[in-house]
Backbone as numpy.savetxt, mean C-alpha at the origin, in Angstrom:
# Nx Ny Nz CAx CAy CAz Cx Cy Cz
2.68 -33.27 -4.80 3.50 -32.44 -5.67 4.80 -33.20 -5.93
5.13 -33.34 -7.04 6.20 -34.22 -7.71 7.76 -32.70 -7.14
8.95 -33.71 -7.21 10.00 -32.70 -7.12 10.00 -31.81 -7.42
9.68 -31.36 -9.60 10.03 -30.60 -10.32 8.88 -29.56 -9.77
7.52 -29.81 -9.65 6.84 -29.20 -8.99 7.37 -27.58 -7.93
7.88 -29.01 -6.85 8.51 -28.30 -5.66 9.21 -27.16 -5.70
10.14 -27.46 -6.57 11.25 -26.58 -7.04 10.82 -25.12 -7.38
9.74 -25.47 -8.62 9.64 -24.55 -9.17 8.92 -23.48 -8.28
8.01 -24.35 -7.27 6.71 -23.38 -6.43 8.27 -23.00 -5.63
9.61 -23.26 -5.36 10.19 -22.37 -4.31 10.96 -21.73 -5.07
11.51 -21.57 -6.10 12.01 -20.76 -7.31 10.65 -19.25 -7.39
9.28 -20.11 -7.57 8.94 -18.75 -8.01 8.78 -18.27 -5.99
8.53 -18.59 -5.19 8.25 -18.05 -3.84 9.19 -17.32 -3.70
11.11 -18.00 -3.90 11.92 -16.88 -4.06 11.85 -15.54 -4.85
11.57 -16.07 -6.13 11.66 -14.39 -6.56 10.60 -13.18 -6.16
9.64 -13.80 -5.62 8.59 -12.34 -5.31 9.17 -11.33 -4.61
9.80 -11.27 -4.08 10.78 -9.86 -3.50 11.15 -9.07 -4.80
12.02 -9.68 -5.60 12.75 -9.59 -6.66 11.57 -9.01 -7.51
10.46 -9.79 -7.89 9.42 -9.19 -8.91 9.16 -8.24 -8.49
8.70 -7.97 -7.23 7.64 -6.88 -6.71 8.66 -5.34 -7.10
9.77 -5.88 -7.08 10.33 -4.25 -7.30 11.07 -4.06 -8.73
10.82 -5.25 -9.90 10.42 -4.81 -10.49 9.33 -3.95 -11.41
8.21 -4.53 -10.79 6.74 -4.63 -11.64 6.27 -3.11 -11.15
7.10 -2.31 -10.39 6.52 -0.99 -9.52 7.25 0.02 -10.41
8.73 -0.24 -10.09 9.72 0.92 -10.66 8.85 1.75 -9.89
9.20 3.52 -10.77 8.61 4.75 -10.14 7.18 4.73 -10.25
6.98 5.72 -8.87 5.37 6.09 -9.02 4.61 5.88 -10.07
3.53 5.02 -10.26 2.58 4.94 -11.43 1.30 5.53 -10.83
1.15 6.45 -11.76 -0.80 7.12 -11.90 -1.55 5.89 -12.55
-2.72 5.74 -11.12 -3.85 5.10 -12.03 -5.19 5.77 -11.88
-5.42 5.37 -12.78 -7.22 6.06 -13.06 -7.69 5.15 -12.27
-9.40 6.08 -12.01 -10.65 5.32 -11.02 -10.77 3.78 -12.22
-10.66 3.58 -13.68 -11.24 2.91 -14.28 -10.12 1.93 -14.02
-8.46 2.18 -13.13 -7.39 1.19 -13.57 -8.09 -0.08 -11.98
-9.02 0.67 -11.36 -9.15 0.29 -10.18 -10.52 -0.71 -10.15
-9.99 -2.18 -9.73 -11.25 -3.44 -9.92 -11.04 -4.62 -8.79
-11.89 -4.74 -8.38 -11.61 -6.25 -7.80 -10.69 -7.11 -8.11
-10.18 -7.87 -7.22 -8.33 -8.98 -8.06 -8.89 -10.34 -6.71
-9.84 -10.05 -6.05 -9.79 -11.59 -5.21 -11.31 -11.67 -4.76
-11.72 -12.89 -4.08 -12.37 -13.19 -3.66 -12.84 -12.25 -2.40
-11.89 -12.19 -1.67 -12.22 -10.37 -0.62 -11.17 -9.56 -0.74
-12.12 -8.24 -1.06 -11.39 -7.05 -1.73 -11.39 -5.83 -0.37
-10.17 -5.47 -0.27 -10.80 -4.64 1.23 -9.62 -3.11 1.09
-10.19 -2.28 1.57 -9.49 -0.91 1.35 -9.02 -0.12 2.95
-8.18 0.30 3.01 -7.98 0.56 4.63 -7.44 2.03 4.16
-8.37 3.10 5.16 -8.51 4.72 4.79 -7.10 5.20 5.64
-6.25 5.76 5.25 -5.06 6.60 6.00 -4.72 7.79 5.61
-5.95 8.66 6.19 -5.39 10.20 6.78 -5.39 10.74 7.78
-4.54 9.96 8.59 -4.45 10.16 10.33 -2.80 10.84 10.36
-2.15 11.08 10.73 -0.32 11.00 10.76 0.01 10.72 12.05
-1.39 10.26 13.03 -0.39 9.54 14.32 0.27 8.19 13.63
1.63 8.15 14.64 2.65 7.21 13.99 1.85 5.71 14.67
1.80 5.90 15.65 1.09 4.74 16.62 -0.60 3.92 15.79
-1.16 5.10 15.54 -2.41 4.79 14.70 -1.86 3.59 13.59
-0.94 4.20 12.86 -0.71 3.91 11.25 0.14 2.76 11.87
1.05 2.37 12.81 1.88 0.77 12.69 0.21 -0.24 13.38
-0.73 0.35 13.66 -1.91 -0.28 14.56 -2.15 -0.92 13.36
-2.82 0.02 12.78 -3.48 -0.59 10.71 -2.03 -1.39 10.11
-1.10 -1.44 10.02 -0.53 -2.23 9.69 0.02 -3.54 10.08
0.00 -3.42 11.44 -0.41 -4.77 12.14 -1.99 -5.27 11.94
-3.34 -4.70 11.79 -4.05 -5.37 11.36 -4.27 -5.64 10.62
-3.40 -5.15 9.24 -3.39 -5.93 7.56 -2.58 -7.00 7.50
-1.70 -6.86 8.51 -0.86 -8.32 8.71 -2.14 -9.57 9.27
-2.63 -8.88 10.14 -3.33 -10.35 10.38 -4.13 -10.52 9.88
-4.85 -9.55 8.81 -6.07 -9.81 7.92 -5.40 -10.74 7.02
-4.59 -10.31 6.15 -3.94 -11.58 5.22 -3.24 -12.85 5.75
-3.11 -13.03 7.14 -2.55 -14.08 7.96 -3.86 -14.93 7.85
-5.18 -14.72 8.05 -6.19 -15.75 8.02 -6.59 -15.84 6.53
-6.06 -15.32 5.58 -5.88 -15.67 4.24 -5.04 -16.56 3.95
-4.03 -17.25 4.62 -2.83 -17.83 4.64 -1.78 -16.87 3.74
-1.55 -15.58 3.88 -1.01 -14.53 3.21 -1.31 -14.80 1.46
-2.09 -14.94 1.05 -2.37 -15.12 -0.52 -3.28 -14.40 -1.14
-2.63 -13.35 -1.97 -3.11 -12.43 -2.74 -4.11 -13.08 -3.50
-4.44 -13.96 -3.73 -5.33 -14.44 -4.74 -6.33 -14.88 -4.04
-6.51 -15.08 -2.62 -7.59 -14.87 -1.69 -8.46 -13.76 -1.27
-7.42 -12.64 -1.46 -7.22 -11.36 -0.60 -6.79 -10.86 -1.19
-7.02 -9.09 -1.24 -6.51 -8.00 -2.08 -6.50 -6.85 -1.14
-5.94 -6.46 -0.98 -5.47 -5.11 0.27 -5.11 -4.19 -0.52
-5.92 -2.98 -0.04 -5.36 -1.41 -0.46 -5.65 -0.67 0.17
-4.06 0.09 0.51 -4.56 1.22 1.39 -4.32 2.92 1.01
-5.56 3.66 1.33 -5.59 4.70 0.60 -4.83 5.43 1.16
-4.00 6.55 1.08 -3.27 7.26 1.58 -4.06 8.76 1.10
-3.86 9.84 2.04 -4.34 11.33 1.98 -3.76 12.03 3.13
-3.73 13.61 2.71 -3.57 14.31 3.70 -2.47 13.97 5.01
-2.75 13.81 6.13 -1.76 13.30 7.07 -0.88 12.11 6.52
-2.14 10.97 6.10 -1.43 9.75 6.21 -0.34 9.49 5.01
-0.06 10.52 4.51 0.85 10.25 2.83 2.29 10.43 3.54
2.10 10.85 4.70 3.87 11.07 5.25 4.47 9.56 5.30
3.86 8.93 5.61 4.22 7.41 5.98 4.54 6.22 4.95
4.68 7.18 3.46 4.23 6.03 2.08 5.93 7.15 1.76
6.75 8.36 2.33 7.94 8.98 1.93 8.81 8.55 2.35
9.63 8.54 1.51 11.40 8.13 1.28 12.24 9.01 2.41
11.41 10.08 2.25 12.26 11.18 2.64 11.18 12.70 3.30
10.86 13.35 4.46 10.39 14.35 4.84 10.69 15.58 4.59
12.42 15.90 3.86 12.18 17.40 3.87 11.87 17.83 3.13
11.61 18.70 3.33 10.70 20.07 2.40 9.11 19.51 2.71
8.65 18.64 3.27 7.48 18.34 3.62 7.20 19.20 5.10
5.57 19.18 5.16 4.75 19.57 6.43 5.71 19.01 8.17
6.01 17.90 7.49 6.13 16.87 8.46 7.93 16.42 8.88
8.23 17.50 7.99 10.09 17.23 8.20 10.44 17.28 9.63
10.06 18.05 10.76 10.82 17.83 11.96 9.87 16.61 13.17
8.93 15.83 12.64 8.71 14.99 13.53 9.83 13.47 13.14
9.65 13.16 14.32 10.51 11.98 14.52 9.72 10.59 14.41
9.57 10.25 13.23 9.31 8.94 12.91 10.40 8.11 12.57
9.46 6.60 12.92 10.33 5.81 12.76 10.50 5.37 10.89
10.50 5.61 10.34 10.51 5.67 8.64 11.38 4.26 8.22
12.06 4.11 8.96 12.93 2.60 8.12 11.87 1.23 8.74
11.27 1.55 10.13 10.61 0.35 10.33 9.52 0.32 9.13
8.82 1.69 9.35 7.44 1.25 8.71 7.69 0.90 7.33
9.02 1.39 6.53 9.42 1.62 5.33 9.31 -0.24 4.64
10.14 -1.24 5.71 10.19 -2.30 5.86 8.94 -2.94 6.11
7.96 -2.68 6.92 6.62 -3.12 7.01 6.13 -3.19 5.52
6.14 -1.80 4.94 5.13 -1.59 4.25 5.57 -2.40 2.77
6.83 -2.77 2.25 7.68 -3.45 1.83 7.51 -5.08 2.17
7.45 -5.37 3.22 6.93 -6.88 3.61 5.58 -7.11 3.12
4.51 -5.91 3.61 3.02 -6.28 2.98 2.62 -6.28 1.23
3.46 -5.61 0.69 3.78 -5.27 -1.19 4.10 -6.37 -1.49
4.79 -7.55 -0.63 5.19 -8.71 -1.41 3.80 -9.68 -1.41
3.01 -9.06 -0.40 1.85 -9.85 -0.50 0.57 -9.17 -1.18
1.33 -8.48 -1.56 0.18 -7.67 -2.94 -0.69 -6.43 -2.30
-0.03 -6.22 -1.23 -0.99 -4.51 -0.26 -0.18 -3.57 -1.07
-1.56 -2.84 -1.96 -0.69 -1.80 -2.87 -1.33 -0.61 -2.09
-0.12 0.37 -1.86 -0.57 2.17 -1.43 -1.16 2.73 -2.41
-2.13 2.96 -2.03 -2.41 4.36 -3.07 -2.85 5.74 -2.57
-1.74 6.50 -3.34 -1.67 7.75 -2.50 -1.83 8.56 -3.51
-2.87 10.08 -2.56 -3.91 10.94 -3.27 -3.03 12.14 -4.17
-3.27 11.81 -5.71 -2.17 13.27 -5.84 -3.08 14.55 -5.58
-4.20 14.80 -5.09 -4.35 16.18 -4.34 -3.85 16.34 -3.40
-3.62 15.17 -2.64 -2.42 15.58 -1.28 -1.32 16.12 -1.87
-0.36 15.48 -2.78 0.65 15.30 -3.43 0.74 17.33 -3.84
-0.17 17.45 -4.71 0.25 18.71 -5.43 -0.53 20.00 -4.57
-1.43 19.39 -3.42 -1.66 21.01 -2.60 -0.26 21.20 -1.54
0.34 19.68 -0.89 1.50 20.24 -0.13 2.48 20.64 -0.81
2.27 20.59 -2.05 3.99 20.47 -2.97 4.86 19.69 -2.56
4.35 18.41 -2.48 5.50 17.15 -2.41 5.76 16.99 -3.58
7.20 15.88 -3.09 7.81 15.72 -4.30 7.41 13.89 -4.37
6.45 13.97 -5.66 5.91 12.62 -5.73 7.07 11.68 -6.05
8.27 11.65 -6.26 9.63 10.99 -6.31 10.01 10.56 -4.84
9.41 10.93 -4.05 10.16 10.85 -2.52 9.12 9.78 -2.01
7.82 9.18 -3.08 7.34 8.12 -2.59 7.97 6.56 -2.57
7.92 5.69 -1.68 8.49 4.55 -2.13 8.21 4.18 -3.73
8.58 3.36 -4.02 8.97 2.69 -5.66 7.60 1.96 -5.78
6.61 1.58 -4.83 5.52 0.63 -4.73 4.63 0.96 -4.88
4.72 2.30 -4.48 3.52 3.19 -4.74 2.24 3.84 -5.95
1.60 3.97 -6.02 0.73 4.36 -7.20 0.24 5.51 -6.88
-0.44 6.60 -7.49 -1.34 8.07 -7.34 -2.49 7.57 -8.05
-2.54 7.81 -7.15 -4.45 8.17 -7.13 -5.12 9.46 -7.72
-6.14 9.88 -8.45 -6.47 11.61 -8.75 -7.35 11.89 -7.54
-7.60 11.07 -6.63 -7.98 11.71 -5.38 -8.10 10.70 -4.33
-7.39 10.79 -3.20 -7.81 9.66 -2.03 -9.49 8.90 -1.84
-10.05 10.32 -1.38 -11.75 10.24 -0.97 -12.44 9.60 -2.28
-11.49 10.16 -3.49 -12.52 9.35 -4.73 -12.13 7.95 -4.81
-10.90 7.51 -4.36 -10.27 6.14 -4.72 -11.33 5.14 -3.88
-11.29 5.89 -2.83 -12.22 5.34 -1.59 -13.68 5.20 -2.20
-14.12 5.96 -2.63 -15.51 5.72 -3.18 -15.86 4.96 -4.43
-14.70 4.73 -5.04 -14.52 4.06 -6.42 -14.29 2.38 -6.15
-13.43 2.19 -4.92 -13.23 0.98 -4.78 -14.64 0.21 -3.99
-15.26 1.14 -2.74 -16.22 0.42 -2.36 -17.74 0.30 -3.26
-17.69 1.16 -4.29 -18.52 0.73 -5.54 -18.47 -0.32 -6.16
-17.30 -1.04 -6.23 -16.51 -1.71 -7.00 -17.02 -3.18 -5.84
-17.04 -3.12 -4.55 -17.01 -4.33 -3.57 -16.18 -4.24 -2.52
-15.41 -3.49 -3.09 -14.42 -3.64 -2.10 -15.14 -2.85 -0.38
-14.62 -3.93 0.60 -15.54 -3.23 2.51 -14.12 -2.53 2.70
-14.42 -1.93 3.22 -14.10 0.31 3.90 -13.25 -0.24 5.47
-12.42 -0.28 5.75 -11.53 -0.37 7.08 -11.12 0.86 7.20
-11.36 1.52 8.52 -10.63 2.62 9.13 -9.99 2.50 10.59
-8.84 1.89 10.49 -8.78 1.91 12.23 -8.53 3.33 13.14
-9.34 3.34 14.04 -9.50 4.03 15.14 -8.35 4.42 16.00
């Protein structure tokens, strides 16, 4: 790789922080049809658990799933579905939610889940969760997308190729 090369591959490596929160802005709805394969392995990880311990477990093992990718989205495509329990963990903010008086840690995972977005792990979270608790789909991080149903996203993507992760 020549200098100008160099430069540019650490010019663009710098800005991916910077892109990623542009290219999100607020919550975006996508359809089953917005949803396709983007790599060579396509993989979906199911989250409707709300143990806190469960959910940093799966996120330490999407870290090391894309670690033997050499973290490159264009190897690897990560998505994780969010529903029911597990949508507490994708909020800005708990009150007026189910889940306002437990004590999570929300800035770590907030930061996790923010570190894995730069490597292209997009949430997608169920708006039937969304509109049976009466959340406020604004109180999702900025990275986030809705889904018209978790269980269908899930069935849409492993149609699609994408292999089914649930950690235990």
């Amino acid at each position: 790789m020549d200098r100008r090369g160099f430069f540019a591959f650490l010019g663009l490596l710098g800005s991916m922080p910077i892109l990623s929160k542009f290219a999100y802005g607020r919550s975006k709805k996508l359809g089953f049809s917005d949803l396709k394969r983007e790599a060579e392995i396509n993989v979906v990880y199911h989250a409707d658990f709300g143990e806190e311990k469960r959910f940093k477990t799966m996120l330490r093992n999407i870290r090391n799933h894309l670690s033997v990718y050499d973290n490159d989205p264009t190897k690897v495509k990560i998505v994780i579905v969010a529903h029911g329990a597990g949508v507490k963990f994708f909020m800005k903010d708990l009150t007026g939610s189910p889940w306002e008086k437990e004590n999570i840690d929300t800035k770590a995972i907030e930061q996790e889940l923010r570190d894995l977005n730069i490597y292209g792990v997009e949430p997608l979270i169920c708006e039937i969760t969304i509109k049976r608790l009466k959340l406020d789909a604004e109180k999702l991080y900025d990275f986030c997308k809705l889904v018209p149903s978790g269980v269908g996203a899930i069935g849409e993507l492993q149609a699609k190729g994408y292999a089914y992760i649930k950690v235990q």
